[in-house]
mmCIF file of C-alpha atoms in Angstrom:
data_model
loop_
_atom_site.group_PDB
_atom_site.id
_atom_site.type_symbol
_atom_site.label_atom_id
_atom_site.label_comp_id
_atom_site.label_asym_id
_atom_site.label_seq_id
_atom_site.Cartn_x
_atom_site.Cartn_y
_atom_site.Cartn_z
ATOM 1 C CA MET M 194 -14.027 85.306 26.528
ATOM 2 C CA ILE M 195 -16.371 84.728 23.860
ATOM 3 C CA SER M 196 -18.993 86.530 22.508
ATOM 4 C CA GLU M 197 -22.897 85.845 22.730
ATOM 5 C CA HIS M 198 -23.120 85.668 18.610
ATOM 6 C CA GLN M 199 -19.771 83.424 18.729
ATOM 7 C CA LEU M 200 -21.015 81.295 20.967
ATOM 8 C CA ARG M 201 -24.646 80.601 19.450
ATOM 9 C CA THR M 202 -22.508 80.227 16.251
ATOM 10 C CA VAL M 203 -21.011 77.023 17.872
ATOM 11 C CA ILE M 204 -24.140 76.189 19.110
ATOM 12 C CA TYR M 205 -25.593 76.145 15.796
ATOM 13 C CA ASN M 206 -22.434 74.211 14.724
ATOM 14 C CA GLU M 207 -23.200 71.479 17.303
ATOM 15 C CA TRP M 208 -27.102 71.258 15.939
ATOM 16 C CA ARG M 209 -25.595 71.035 12.048
ATOM 17 C CA GLN M 210 -23.547 68.403 13.466
ATOM 18 C CA GLU M 211 -26.615 66.427 15.246
ATOM 19 C CA HIS M 212 -24.977 66.414 18.551
ATOM 20 C CA SER M 213 -27.676 65.346 21.838
ATOM 21 C CA VAL M 214 -28.209 68.981 23.899
ATOM 22 C CA SER M 215 -25.927 67.247 26.793
ATOM 23 C CA ALA M 216 -22.881 66.150 24.142
ATOM 24 C CA ALA M 217 -22.967 70.161 22.954
ATOM 25 C CA THR M 218 -23.054 71.119 26.241
ATOM 26 C CA ALA M 219 -20.008 68.875 27.471
ATOM 27 C CA ASN M 220 -17.773 69.578 23.947
ATOM 28 C CA ILE M 221 -18.725 73.567 24.399
ATOM 29 C CA ASN M 222 -17.510 73.840 28.073
ATOM 30 C CA ASN M 223 -14.449 71.463 27.599
ATOM 31 C CA ILE M 224 -13.315 74.562 24.726
ATOM 32 C CA PHE M 225 -13.890 77.503 26.480
ATOM 33 C CA GLY M 226 -14.388 76.561 29.974
ATOM 34 C CA GLY M 227 -16.741 75.347 32.620
ATOM 35 C CA GLY M 228 -19.644 76.925 32.690
ATOM 36 C CA THR M 229 -19.552 79.316 29.468
ATOM 37 C CA VAL M 230 -23.296 77.531 28.368
ATOM 38 C CA SER M 231 -26.035 75.393 30.484
ATOM 39 C CA PRO M 232 -27.914 72.677 28.575
ATOM 40 C CA TRP M 233 -30.996 74.734 29.260
ATOM 41 C CA ALA M 234 -29.617 77.233 26.723
ATOM 42 C CA VAL M 235 -28.599 74.863 24.357
ATOM 43 C CA ASN M 236 -31.952 72.939 24.559
ATOM 44 C CA ARG M 237 -33.541 76.251 24.005
ATOM 45 C CA TRP M 238 -31.114 77.440 20.586
ATOM 46 C CA PHE M 239 -31.822 73.362 19.544
ATOM 47 C CA ASN M 240 -35.612 73.758 20.079
ATOM 48 C CA ARG M 241 -34.939 77.603 17.468
ATOM 49 C CA PHE M 242 -33.138 75.759 15.124
ATOM 50 C CA VAL M 243 -35.818 72.601 14.348
ATOM 51 C CA LEU M 244 -38.120 75.642 13.805
ATOM 52 C CA GLU M 245 -35.885 76.442 10.945
ATOM 53 C CA ASP M 246 -35.197 80.188 13.107
ATOM 54 C CA THR M 247 -31.452 80.675 12.484
ATOM 55 C CA GLU M 248 -31.062 84.324 12.933
ATOM 56 C CA LEU M 249 -28.285 83.846 15.239
ATOM 57 C CA ARG M 250 -28.085 88.100 16.292
ATOM 58 C CA ARG M 251 -29.936 89.738 18.887
ATOM 59 C CA GLN M 252 -33.657 90.062 18.421
ATOM 60 C CA LEU M 253 -34.039 93.844 19.713
ATOM 61 C CA ALA M 254 -37.652 93.626 21.866
ATOM 62 C CA ALA M 255 -40.289 96.130 20.450
ATOM 63 C CA LEU M 256 -39.219 99.950 21.541
ATOM 64 C CA THR M 257 -41.620 100.075 24.391
ATOM 65 C CA SER M 258 -41.426 102.510 27.303
ATOM 66 C CA THR M 259 -40.182 101.099 29.890
ATOM 67 C CA THR M 260 -41.190 104.296 32.094
ATOM 68 C CA VAL M 261 -44.649 105.805 32.691
ATOM 69 C CA ASN M 262 -45.840 108.919 34.810
ATOM 70 C CA ASP M 263 -47.264 107.906 37.774
ATOM 71 C CA ASP M 264 -50.375 109.792 37.606
ATOM 72 C CA GLU M 265 -51.315 108.529 33.842
ATOM 73 C CA LEU M 266 -50.964 105.161 36.207
ATOM 74 C CA LEU M 267 -53.362 106.122 38.666
ATOM 75 C CA ARG M 268 -55.884 108.128 36.264
ATOM 76 C CA CYS M 269 -55.926 104.970 34.583
ATOM 77 C CA VAL M 270 -56.615 102.313 37.501
ATOM 78 C CA LYS M 271 -58.746 104.704 38.843
ATOM 79 C CA ALA M 272 -60.796 104.541 35.757
ATOM 80 C CA ASN M 273 -60.817 100.917 35.281
ATOM 81 C CA PRO M 274 -59.880 99.406 38.439
ATOM 82 C CA GLU M 275 -60.829 95.740 36.586
ATOM 83 C CA ALA M 276 -58.018 95.866 34.364
ATOM 84 C CA SER M 277 -55.669 93.743 33.061
ATOM 85 C CA THR M 278 -51.865 94.981 33.138
ATOM 86 C CA ARG M 279 -51.608 93.855 29.585
ATOM 87 C CA GLU M 280 -54.917 96.386 29.400
ATOM 88 C CA CYS M 281 -53.105 99.375 30.865
ATOM 89 C CA ALA M 282 -49.737 98.734 29.280
ATOM 90 C CA ALA M 283 -51.800 99.145 26.350
ATOM 91 C CA ILE M 284 -52.993 102.367 27.181
ATOM 92 C CA LEU M 285 -50.572 103.940 28.718
ATOM 93 C CA GLY M 286 -47.982 102.798 25.652
ATOM 94 C CA CYS M 287 -45.406 100.904 27.972
ATOM 95 C CA CYS M 288 -44.380 97.360 28.439
ATOM 96 C CA GLN M 289 -46.438 94.938 30.530
ATOM 97 C CA ARG M 290 -43.329 94.569 32.757
ATOM 98 C CA THR M 291 -43.587 98.265 33.827
ATOM 99 C CA ILE M 292 -46.990 97.717 34.785
ATOM 100 C CA VAL M 293 -46.470 94.844 36.806
ATOM 101 C CA THR M 294 -43.646 96.521 38.807
ATOM 102 C CA HIS M 295 -44.819 100.388 39.219
ATOM 103 C CA PRO M 296 -47.776 99.996 40.810
ATOM 104 C CA ASP M 297 -45.930 98.664 43.902
ATOM 105 C CA ASN M 298 -43.555 102.267 44.106
ATOM 106 C CA LEU M 299 -47.211 103.774 44.541
ATOM 107 C CA GLY M 300 -48.078 101.456 46.991
ATOM 108 C CA CYS M 301 -51.129 100.010 44.025
ATOM 109 C CA CYS M 302 -51.570 96.448 44.603
ATOM 110 C CA ARG M 303 -53.916 94.260 42.700
ATOM 111 C CA VAL M 304 -56.331 92.239 44.601
ATOM 112 C CA MET M 305 -57.568 88.989 42.738
ATOM 113 C CA VAL M 306 -58.608 91.393 40.002
ATOM 114 C CA ARG M 307 -58.907 95.226 40.767
ATOM 115 C CA TRP M 308 -56.481 97.382 41.670
ATOM 116 C CA ILE M 309 -56.635 98.914 45.277
ATOM 117 C CA PRO M 310 -54.662 102.671 45.252
ATOM 118 C CA PRO M 311 -53.047 103.633 48.186
ATOM 119 C CA ARG M 312 -54.497 105.440 50.873
ATOM 120 C CA ARG M 313 -52.409 107.768 52.147
ATOM 121 C CA GLN M 314 -55.187 109.807 53.774
ATOM 122 C CA ILE M 315 -56.122 107.143 56.096
ATOM 123 C CA ARG M 316 -52.674 106.403 57.221
ATOM 124 C CA GLU M 317 -52.428 110.500 57.798
ATOM 125 C CA GLU M 318 -55.401 110.329 60.246
ATOM 126 C CA THR M 319 -54.565 107.699 62.375
ATOM 127 C CA ALA M 320 -53.414 108.368 65.330
ATOM 128 C CA THR M 321 -51.838 105.855 67.288
ATOM 129 C CA GLN M 322 -53.623 105.372 70.909
ATOM 130 C CA PRO M 323 -51.250 104.182 73.834
ATOM 131 C CA ARG M 324 -52.285 100.576 74.827
ATOM 132 C CA PRO M 325 -53.061 100.554 78.816
ATOM 133 C CA ASP M 326 -50.662 99.071 80.801
ATOM 134 C CA LEU M 327 -51.103 95.748 80.574
ATOM 135 C CA HIS M 328 -50.314 95.056 84.652
ATOM 136 C CA SER M 329 -52.677 98.405 85.401
ATOM 137 C CA ARG M 330 -55.687 96.274 85.381
ATOM 138 C CA LYS M 331 -55.034 93.422 87.415
ATOM 139 C CA HIS M 332 -55.454 92.880 91.588
ATOM 140 C CA LEU M 333 -54.443 90.248 93.608
ATOM 141 C CA LEU M 334 -57.255 88.883 96.241
ATOM 142 C CA SER M 335 -55.691 87.080 98.773
ATOM 143 C CA VAL M 336 -57.860 84.723 100.727
ATOM 144 C CA TRP M 337 -56.817 82.544 103.559
ATOM 145 C CA CYS M 338 -59.191 79.866 105.004
ATOM 146 C CA ASP M 339 -59.538 76.653 107.388
ATOM 147 C CA ALA M 340 -62.491 74.196 107.336
ATOM 148 C CA LYS M 341 -64.707 76.597 109.106
ATOM 149 C CA GLY M 342 -64.086 79.487 106.289
ATOM 150 C CA PRO M 343 -62.244 82.337 105.683
ATOM 151 C CA ILE M 344 -59.480 83.315 108.375
ATOM 152 C CA TYR M 345 -57.701 86.165 106.708
ATOM 153 C CA TYR M 346 -58.512 87.969 103.221
ATOM 154 C CA GLU M 347 -56.576 91.309 101.529
ATOM 155 C CA LEU M 348 -56.930 93.426 98.183
ATOM 156 C CA LEU M 349 -53.426 93.682 96.501
ATOM 157 C CA PRO M 350 -53.698 97.727 95.490
ATOM 158 C CA ALA M 351 -53.912 98.050 91.945
ATOM 159 C CA GLY M 352 -50.513 97.704 89.518
ATOM 160 C CA ARG M 353 -48.541 96.193 92.909
ATOM 161 C CA THR M 354 -46.390 93.362 92.225
ATOM 162 C CA VAL M 355 -46.257 90.347 93.600
ATOM 163 C CA THR M 356 -42.566 89.191 95.359
ATOM 164 C CA ALA M 357 -41.451 87.723 97.745
ATOM 165 C CA SER M 358 -41.041 90.790 100.184
ATOM 166 C CA VAL M 359 -45.046 91.673 99.643
ATOM 167 C CA TYR M 360 -45.518 87.580 100.037
ATOM 168 C CA ILE M 361 -43.443 87.608 103.147
ATOM 169 C CA ASP M 362 -45.445 90.034 104.727
ATOM 170 C CA LYS M 363 -49.174 88.742 104.109
ATOM 171 C CA LEU M 364 -47.924 85.141 105.350
ATOM 172 C CA GLU M 365 -46.994 87.064 108.733
ATOM 173 C CA LYS M 366 -50.677 89.853 108.986
ATOM 174 C CA TRP M 367 -52.574 86.052 108.216
ATOM 175 C CA LEU M 368 -50.503 84.316 111.048
ATOM 176 C CA MET M 369 -51.011 87.470 113.036
ATOM 177 C CA GLN M 370 -54.421 86.653 112.445
ATOM 178 C CA PHE M 371 -54.890 83.444 112.827
ATOM 179 C CA GLU M 372 -52.799 83.884 116.528
ATOM 180 C CA LYS M 373 -55.911 85.952 117.138
ATOM 181 C CA ASN M 374 -58.487 83.607 116.112
ATOM 182 C CA ILE M 375 -57.134 81.026 118.552
#
C-alpha cells in the first residue's frame, strides 16, 4: 500500500512530466492498482502545483478545539441569538464545524438567522389527552319512506356498529311496520 506522501510525490512527478489529469490518473491506477487515486484528487493536486504550492506533506489544521462546553454554548446562543456559527466559534475558541454540529446534540436549531434553544420545560408540561373515540359520536338514522311519506324510522344507539345482522333486524322491523300500514 502506498502512503499519502508517496502518492503525492508520484502525482507531482506526473505533473512535472506535463501529463493530463486523466492520463496521470490512469498511469497511477495502472501501477498501484485500480482506485488508488481519483481524477478529482489528481486535479486538486495539479492545481496546487500550478500555484507553486509544492509542499507534499499534509498541513496540520489550526489547533482549534473540537469540543465545547454545553453551558458555554447555550450561554453564547442566548446572549446573541443572531450570532453566526463563525462568531460563536471565535467567542468559544473552537472550530466552526463544532458549532454547526453541536447544537443538534443539545436540541437547539438555527431557524433563518436565529438560534432557537431547546424547550424542555414545554415538553415536560404538556400532558397527553386521549382523543375521543371516532365512532362514539356517530349515530345512524334509518328512515324508510314511500310516496306518501316516512313509513318507519329508527335511531341506532351511539357507538353501535352497523353489521349485517343489525341491518337485517332493521329490515324486518320495517317490514312489520309496512304490513301494519297496508
